[in-house]
Coordinates of N, CA and C in Angstrom, one line a residue:
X1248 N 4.6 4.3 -21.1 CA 4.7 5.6 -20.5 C 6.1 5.8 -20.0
X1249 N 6.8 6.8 -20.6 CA 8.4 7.5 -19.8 C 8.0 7.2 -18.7
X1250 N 9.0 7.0 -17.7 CA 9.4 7.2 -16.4 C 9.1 8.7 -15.8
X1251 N 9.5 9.6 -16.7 CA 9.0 11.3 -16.3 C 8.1 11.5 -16.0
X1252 N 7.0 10.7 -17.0 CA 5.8 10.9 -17.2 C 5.1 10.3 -16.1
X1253 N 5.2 9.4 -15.8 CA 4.3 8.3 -15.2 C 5.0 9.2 -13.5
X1254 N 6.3 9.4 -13.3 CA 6.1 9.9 -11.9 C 5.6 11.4 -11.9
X1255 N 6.1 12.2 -12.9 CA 4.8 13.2 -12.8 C 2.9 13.2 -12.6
X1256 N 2.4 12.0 -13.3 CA 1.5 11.7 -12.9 C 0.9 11.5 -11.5
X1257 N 1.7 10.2 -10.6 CA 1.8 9.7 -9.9 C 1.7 11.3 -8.4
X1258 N 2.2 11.9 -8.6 CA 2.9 13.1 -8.0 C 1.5 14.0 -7.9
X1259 N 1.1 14.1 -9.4 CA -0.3 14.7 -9.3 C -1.6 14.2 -8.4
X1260 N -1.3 12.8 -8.8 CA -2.6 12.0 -8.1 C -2.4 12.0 -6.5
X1261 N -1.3 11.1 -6.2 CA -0.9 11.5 -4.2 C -1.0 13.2 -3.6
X1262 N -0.4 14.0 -4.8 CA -1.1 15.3 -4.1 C -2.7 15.6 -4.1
X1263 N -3.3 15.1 -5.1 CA -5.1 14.9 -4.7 C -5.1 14.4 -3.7
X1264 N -4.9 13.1 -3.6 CA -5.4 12.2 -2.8 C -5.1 12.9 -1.4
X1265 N -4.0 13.4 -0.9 CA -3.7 13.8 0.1 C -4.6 15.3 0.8
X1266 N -4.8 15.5 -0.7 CA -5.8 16.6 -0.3 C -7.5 16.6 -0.1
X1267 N -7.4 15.1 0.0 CA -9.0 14.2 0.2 C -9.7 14.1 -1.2
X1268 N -9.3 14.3 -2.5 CA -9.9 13.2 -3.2 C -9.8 11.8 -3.5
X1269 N -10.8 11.2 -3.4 CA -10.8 9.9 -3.0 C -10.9 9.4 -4.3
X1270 N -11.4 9.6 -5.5 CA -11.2 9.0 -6.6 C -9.5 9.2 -7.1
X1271 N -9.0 10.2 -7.0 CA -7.7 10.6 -7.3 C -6.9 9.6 -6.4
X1272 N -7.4 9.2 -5.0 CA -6.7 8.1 -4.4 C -6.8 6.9 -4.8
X1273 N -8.3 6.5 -5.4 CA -8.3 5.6 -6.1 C -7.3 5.1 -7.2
X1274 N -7.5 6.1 -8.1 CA -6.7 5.9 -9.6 C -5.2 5.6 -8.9
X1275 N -4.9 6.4 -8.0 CA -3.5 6.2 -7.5 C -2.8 5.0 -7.4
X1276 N -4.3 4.1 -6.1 CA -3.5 2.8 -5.8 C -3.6 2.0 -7.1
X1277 N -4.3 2.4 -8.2 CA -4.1 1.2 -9.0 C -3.3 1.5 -10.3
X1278 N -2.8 2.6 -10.0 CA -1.4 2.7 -11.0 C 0.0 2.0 -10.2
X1279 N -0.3 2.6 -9.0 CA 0.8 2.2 -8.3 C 0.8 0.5 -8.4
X1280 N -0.1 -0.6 -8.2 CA -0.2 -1.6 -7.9 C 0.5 -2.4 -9.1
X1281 N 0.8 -1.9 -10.8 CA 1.4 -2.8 -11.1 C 2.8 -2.6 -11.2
X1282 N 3.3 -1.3 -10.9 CA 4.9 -1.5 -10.5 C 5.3 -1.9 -9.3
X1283 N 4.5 -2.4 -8.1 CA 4.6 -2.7 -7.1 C 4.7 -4.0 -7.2
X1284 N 3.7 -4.4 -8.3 CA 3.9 -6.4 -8.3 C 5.3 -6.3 -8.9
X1285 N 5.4 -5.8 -10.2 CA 6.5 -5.6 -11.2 C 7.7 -5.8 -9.6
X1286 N 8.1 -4.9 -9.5 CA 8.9 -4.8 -8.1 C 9.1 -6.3 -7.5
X1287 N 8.0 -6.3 -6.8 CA 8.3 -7.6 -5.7 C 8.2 -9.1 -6.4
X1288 N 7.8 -9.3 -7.7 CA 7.9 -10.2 -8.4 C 9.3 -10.0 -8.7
X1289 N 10.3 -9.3 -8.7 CA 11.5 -9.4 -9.3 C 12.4 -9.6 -7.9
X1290 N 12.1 -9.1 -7.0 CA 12.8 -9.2 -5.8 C 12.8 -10.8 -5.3
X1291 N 11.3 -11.1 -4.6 CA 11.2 -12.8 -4.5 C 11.9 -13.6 -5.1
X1292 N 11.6 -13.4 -6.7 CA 12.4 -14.1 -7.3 C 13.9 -14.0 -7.1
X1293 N 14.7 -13.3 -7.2 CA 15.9 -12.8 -7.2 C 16.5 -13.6 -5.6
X1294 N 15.6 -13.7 -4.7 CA 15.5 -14.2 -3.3 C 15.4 -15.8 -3.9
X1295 N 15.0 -16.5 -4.6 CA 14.6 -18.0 -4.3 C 13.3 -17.9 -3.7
X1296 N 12.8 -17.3 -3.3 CA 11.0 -17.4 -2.9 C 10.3 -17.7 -4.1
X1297 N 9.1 -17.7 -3.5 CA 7.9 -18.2 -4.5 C 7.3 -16.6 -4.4
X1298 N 7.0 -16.9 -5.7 CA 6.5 -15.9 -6.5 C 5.3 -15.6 -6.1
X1299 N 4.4 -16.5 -5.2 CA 3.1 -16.1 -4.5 C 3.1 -15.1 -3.5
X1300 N 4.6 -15.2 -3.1 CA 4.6 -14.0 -1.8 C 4.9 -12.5 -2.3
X1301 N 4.9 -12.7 -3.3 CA 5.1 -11.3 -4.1 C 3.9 -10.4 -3.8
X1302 N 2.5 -11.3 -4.1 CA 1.2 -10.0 -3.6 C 1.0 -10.0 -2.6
X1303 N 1.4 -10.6 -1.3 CA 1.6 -10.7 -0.1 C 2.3 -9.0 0.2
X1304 N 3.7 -9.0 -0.5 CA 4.2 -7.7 -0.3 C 3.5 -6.8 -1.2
X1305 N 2.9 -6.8 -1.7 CA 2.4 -6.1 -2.8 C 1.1 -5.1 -1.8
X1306 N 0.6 -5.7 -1.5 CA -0.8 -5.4 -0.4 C -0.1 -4.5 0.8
X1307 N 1.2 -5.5 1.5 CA 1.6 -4.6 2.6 C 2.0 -3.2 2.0
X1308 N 2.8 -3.3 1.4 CA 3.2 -1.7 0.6 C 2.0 -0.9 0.4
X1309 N 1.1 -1.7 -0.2 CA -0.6 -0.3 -0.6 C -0.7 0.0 1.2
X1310 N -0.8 -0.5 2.1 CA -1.4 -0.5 3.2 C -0.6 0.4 4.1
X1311 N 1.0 0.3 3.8 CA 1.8 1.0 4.3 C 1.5 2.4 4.0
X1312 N 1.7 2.6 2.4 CA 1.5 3.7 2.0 C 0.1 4.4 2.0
X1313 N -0.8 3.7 2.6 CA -1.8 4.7 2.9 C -2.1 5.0 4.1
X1314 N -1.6 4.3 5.4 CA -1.0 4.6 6.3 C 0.2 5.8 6.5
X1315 N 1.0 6.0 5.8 CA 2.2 6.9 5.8 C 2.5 7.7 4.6
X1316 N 1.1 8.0 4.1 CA 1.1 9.1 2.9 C 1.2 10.0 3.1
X1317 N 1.0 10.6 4.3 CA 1.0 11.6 4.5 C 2.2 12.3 5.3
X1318 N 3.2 11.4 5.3 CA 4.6 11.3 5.8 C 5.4 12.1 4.2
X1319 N 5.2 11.8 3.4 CA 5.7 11.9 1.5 C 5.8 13.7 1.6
X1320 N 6.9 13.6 1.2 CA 7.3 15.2 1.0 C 7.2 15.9 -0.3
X1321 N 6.0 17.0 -0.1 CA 5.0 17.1 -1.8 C 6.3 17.9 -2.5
X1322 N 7.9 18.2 -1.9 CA 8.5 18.6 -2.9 C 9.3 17.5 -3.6
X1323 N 9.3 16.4 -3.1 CA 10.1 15.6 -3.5 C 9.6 14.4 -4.5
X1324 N 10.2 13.8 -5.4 CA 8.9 12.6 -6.2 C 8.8 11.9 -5.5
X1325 N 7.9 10.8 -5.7 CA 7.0 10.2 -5.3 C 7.9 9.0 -5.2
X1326 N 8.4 8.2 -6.3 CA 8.5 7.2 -6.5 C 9.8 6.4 -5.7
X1327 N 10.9 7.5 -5.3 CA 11.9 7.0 -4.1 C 11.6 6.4 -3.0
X1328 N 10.0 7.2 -2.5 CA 9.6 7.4 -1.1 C 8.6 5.9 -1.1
X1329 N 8.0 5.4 -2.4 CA 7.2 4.5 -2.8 C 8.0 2.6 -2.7
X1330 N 9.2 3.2 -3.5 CA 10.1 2.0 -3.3 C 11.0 1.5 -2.2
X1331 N 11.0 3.0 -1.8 CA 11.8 2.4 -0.4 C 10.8 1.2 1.0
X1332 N 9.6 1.8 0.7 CA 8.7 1.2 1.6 C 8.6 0.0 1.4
X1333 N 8.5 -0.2 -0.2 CA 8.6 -1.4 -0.9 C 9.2 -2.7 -1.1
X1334 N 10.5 -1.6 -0.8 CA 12.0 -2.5 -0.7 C 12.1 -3.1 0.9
X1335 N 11.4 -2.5 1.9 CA 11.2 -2.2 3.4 C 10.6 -4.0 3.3
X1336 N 9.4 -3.6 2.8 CA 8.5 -4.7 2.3 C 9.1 -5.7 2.5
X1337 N 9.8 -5.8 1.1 CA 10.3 -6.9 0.6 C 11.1 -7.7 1.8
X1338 N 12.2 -6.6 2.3 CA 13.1 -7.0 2.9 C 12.5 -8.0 4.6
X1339 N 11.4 -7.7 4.9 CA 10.5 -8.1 5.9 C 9.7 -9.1 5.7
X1340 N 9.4 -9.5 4.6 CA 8.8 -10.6 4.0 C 9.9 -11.9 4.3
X1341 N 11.3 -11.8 3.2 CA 11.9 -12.6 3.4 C 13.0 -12.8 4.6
X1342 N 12.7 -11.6 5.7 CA 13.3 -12.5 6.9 C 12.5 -13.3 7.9
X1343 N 10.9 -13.1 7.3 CA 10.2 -13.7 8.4 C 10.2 -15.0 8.2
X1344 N 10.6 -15.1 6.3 CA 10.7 -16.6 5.8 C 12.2 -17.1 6.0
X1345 N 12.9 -16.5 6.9 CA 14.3 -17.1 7.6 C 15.2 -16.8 6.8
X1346 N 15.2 -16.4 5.8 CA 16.4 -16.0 4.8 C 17.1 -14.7 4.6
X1347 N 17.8 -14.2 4.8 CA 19.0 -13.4 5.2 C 19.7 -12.9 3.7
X1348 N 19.4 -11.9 3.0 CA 19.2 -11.5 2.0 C 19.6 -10.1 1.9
X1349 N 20.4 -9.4 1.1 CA 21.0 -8.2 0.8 C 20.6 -7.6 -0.4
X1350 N 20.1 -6.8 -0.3 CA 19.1 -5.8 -2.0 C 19.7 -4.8 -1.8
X1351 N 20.9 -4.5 -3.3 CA 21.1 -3.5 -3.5 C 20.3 -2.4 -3.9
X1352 N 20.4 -1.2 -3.3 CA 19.3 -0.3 -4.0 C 19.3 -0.2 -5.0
X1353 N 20.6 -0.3 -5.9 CA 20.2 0.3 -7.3 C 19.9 -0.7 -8.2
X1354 N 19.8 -1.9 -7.5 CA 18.5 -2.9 -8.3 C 17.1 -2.3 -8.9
X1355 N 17.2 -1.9 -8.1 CA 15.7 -1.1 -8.1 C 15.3 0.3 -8.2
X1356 N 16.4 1.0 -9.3 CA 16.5 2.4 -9.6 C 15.1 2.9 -10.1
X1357 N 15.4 1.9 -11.3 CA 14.0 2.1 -12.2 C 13.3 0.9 -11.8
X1358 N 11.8 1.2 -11.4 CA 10.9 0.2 -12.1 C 10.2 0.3 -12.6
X1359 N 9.6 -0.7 -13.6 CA 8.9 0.0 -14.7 C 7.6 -1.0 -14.2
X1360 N 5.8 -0.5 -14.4 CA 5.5 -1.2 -13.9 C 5.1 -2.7 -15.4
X1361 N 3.9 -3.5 -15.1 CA 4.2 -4.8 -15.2 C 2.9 -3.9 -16.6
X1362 N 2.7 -5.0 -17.3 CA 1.4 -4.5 -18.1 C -0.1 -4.9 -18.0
X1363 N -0.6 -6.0 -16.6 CA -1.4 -6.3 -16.2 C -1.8 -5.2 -15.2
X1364 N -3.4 -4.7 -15.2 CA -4.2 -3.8 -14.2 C -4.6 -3.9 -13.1
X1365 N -5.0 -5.7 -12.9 CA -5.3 -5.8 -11.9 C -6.4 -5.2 -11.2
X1366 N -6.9 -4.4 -11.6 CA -7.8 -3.5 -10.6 C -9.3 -4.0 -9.9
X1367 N -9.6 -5.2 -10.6 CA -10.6 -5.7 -9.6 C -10.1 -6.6 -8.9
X1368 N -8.8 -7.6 -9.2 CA -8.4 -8.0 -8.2 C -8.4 -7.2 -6.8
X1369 N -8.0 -5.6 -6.8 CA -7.4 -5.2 -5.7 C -8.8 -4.8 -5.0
X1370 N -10.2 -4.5 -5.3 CA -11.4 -4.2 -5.0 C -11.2 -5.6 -4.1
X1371 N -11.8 -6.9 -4.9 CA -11.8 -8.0 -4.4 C -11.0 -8.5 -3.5
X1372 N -9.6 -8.1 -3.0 CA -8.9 -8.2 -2.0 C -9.4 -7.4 -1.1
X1373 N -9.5 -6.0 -1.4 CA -9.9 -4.9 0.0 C -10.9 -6.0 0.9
X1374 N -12.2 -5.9 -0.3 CA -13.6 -6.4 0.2 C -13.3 -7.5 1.3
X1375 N -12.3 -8.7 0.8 CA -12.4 -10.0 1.3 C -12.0 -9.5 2.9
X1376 N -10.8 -9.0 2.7 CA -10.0 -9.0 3.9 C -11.1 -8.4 5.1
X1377 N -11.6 -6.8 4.3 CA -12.6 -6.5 5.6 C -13.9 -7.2 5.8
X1378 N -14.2 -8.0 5.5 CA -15.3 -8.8 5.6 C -14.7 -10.0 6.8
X1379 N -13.7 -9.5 7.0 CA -13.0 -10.5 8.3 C -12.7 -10.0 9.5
X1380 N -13.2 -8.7 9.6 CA -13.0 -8.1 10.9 C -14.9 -7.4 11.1
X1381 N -14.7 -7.5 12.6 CA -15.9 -7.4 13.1 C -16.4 -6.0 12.7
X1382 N -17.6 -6.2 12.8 CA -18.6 -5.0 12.0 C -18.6 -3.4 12.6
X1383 N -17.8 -3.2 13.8 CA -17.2 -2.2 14.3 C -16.4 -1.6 13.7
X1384 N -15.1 -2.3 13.6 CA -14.2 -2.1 12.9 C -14.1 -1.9 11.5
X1385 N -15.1 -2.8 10.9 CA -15.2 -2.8 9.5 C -15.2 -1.3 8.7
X1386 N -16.6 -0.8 9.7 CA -17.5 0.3 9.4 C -16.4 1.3 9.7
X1387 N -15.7 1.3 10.5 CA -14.5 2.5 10.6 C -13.0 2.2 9.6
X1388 N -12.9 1.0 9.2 CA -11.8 1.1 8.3 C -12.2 1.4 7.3
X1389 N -13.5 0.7 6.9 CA -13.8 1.0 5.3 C -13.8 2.8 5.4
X1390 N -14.8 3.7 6.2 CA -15.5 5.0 6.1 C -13.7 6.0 5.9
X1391 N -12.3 5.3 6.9 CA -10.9 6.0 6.8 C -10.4 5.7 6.0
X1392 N -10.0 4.1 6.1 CA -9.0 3.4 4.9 C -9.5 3.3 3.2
X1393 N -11.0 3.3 3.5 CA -10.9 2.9 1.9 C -11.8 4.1 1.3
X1394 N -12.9 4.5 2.0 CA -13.4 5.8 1.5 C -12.4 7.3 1.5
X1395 N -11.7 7.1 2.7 CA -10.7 8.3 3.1 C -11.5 9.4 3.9
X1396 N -12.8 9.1 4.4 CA -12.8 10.4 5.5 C -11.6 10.4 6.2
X1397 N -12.6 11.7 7.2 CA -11.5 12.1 8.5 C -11.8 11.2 9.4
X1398 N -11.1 11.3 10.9 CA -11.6 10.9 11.9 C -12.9 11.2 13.1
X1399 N -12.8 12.5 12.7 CA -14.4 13.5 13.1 C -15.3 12.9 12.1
X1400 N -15.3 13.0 10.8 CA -16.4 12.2 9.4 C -16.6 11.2 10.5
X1401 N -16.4 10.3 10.3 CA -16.3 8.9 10.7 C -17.2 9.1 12.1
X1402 N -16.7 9.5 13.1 CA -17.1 9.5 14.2 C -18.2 9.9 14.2
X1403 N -18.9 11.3 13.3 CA -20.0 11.7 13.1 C -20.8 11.0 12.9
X1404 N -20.9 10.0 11.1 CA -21.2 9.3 10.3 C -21.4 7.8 11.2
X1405 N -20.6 7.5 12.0 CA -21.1 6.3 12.7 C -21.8 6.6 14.2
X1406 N -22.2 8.1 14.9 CA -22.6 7.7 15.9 C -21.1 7.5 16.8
X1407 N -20.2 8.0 17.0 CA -18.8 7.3 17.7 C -18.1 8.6 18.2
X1408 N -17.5 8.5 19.5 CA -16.8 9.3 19.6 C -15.6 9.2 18.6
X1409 N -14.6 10.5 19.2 CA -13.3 10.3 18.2 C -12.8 9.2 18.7
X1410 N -12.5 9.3 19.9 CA -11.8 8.1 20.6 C -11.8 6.7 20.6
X1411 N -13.3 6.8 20.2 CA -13.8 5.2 20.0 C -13.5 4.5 18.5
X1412 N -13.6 6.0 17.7 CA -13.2 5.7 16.1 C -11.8 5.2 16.0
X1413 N -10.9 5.9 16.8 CA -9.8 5.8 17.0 C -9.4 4.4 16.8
X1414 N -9.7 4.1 18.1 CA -9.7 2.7 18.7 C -9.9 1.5 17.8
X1415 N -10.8 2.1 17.2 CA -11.7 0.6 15.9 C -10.7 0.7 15.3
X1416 N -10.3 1.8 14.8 CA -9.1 2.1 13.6 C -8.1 1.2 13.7
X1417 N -7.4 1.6 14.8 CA -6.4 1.0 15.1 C -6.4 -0.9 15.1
X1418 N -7.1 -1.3 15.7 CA -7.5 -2.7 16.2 C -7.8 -3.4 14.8
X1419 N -8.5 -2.6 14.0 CA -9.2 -3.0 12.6 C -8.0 -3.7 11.7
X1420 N -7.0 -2.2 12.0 CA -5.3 -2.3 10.4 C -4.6 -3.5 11.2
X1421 N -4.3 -3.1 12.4 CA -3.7 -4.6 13.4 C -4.3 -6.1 12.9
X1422 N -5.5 -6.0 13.0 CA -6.0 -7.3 12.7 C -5.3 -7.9 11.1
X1423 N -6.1 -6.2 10.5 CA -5.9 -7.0 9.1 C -4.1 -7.5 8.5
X1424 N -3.2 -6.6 9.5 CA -1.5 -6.7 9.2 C -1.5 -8.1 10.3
X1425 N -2.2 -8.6 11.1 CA -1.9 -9.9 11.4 C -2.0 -10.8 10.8
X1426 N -3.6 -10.6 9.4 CA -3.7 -11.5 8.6 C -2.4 -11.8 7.9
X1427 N -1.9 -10.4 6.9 CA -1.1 -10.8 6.3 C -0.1 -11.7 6.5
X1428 N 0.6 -11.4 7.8 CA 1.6 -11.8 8.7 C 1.5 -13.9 9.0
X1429 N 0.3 -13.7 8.7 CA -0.4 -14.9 9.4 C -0.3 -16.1 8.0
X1430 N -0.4 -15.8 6.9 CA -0.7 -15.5 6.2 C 0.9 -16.6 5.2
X1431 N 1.7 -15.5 5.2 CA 2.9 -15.4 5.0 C 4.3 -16.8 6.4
X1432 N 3.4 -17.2 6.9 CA 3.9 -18.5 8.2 C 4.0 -19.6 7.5

């Protein structure tokens, strides 16, 4: 697929998604997922890292960007706002691993993504990870993070104030960005 193509795509889908469909958010993360490995598999490497830490950043970036999608400026493409977070990523991965490392941007003008789909790997990551946080929290990340209600849905749907939904929310992505973090030592 062109570069044109694939970020016009990309562009179509984050505008669904943003506008609450949830399958459009679906298809999203799993286009995005293999230029994101493509990406951080070239960076690691390029670093002297191991190449395992690449889906390490690969996950933080999906998490980032569903967290801060809605930060993304619908006039602008997609894919600048995508790799910078990425590059963010990357750049955060290998200082926690003590290495001190300079990425020029226009390493990473184009990326093209990889030709593996991945896509039940990324189901079977979601699942694992929240199957590790308590059943409060679970029930409020999965109903925001992974189904994409609102914060009223949720609250409705579980019996919960907003504030309490809130709270789970928060406590939930913390935990699970500790794993990663944890993870990555």
């Amino acid at each position: 697929m062109r570069v044109e193509d694939r970020e016009k795509q990309w562009r179509l889908l984050m505008l669904s998604a943003n506008g609450g469909d949830a399958a459009a958010y679906r298809n999203l993360l799993l286009e995005l997922t293999p230029a994101l490995r493509a990406f951080a598999r070239r960076g690691v490497a390029r670093a002297g890292a191991a190449l395992a830490d690449a889906e390490d950043i690969v996950q933080e970036t999906l998490l980032a960007v569903h967290l801060k999608r809605q930060t993304w400026d619908e006039e602008a493409p997609l894919s600048p706002w995508l790799f910078a977070i990425a590059r963010h990523k990357l750049i955060d991965a290998l200082r926690r691993r003590g290495r001190r490392i300079e990425l020029s941007i226009d390493d990473f003008a184009e990326s093209l993504p990889s030709a593996e789909a991945g896509s039940d790997s990324i189901v079977s990551d979601v699942k694992r990870h929240l199957e590790g946080l308590p059943p409060g929290q679970r029930k409020v990340v999965s109903c925001i993070a992974v189904e994409g209600v609102s914060i009223d849905e949720a609250a409705s749907r579980l019996s919960m104030t907003n504030g309490a939904v809130r709270v789970a929310l928060h406590r939930g992505l913390a935990a699970l960005a500790a794993k990663f973090r944890s993870v990555e030592s």
